[in-house]
Amino acid sequence: MSTAEQYPNQPPLIWPEPGVYGTPAPPRPRRDWPREILAGLSVVLTVAVLGAPLGVLWSAVAPGCCSR
């Protein structure tokens, strides 16, 4: 059995202290819109540039599916 001498310190609190739920949340950090737009446009441009040649290569290499 455990005694009070074995555990001299109180265990840490699991739940927040009273009154914590009424405090407002900290403000969210500002987003860097130009960087996000530039990243999105670069992805779209890369897919568009690589898509056409890969489509031509696929049509040349892939076997015909429904030829008789």
Short mmCIF file of C-alpha atoms in Angstrom, two decimals:
data_model
loop_
_atom_site.label_atom_id
_atom_site.label_comp_id
_atom_site.label_asym_id
_atom_site.label_seq_id
_atom_site.Cartn_x
_atom_site.Cartn_y
_atom_site.Cartn_z
CA MET A 1 0.00 0.00 0.00
CA SER A 2 1.06 3.55 -0.57
CA THR A 3 1.42 6.06 2.18
CA ALA A 4 1.58 9.84 2.20
CA GLU A 5 5.34 9.68 2.76
CA GLN A 6 5.88 7.88 -0.54
CA TYR A 7 4.14 10.66 -2.50
CA PRO A 8 5.01 13.98 -0.83
CA ASN A 9 4.06 16.12 -3.84
CA GLN A 10 0.58 16.42 -5.28
CA PRO A 11 0.09 14.89 -8.74
CA PRO A 12 -0.16 17.40 -11.60
CA LEU A 13 -3.58 18.79 -12.45
CA ILE A 14 -5.27 17.09 -15.37
CA TRP A 15 -7.99 19.70 -15.87
CA PRO A 16 -7.31 23.42 -16.24
CA GLU A 17 -7.79 25.66 -13.28
CA PRO A 18 -11.18 27.33 -12.75
CA GLY A 19 -11.78 30.41 -14.90
CA VAL A 20 -9.61 29.27 -17.81
CA TYR A 21 -12.58 28.62 -20.10
CA GLY A 22 -13.62 32.28 -20.01
CA THR A 23 -10.32 33.58 -21.35
CA PRO A 24 -10.19 34.43 -25.06
CA ALA A 25 -8.06 32.42 -27.43
CA PRO A 26 -4.78 33.98 -28.52
CA PRO A 27 -4.88 35.69 -31.93
CA ARG A 28 -4.03 33.55 -34.92
CA PRO A 29 -0.84 34.42 -36.78
CA ARG A 30 -1.25 36.33 -40.01
CA ARG A 31 -0.97 34.32 -43.19
CA ASP A 32 1.47 35.20 -45.92
CA TRP A 33 -0.95 35.40 -48.86
CA PRO A 34 1.51 36.31 -51.63
CA ARG A 35 3.71 33.33 -50.79
CA GLU A 36 0.72 30.94 -50.74
CA ILE A 37 -0.60 32.27 -54.05
CA LEU A 38 2.84 31.96 -55.63
CA ALA A 39 3.18 28.37 -54.38
CA GLY A 40 -0.25 27.45 -55.75
CA LEU A 41 0.44 29.03 -59.11
CA SER A 42 3.78 27.24 -59.37
CA VAL A 43 2.08 23.89 -58.74
CA VAL A 44 -0.59 24.60 -61.36
CA LEU A 45 2.02 25.75 -63.88
CA THR A 46 4.21 22.69 -63.25
CA VAL A 47 1.29 20.30 -63.71
CA ALA A 48 0.21 22.08 -66.90
CA VAL A 49 3.71 22.13 -68.39
CA LEU A 50 4.49 18.51 -67.55
CA GLY A 51 0.99 17.20 -68.27
CA ALA A 52 0.98 17.69 -72.02
CA PRO A 53 4.29 15.93 -72.78
CA LEU A 54 3.48 13.11 -70.39
CA GLY A 55 0.09 12.67 -72.07
CA VAL A 56 1.74 12.39 -75.49
CA LEU A 57 4.29 9.93 -74.10
CA TRP A 58 1.54 7.87 -72.48
CA SER A 59 -0.46 7.67 -75.71
CA ALA A 60 2.66 6.52 -77.56
CA VAL A 61 3.71 3.88 -75.02
CA ALA A 62 0.39 2.58 -73.67
CA PRO A 63 -1.15 -0.42 -75.44
CA GLY A 64 -4.35 0.12 -77.39
CA CYS A 65 -7.30 -0.79 -75.24
CA CYS A 66 -10.13 -1.32 -77.69
CA SER A 67 -8.56 -1.91 -81.10
CA ARG A 68 -9.95 -4.78 -83.16
#
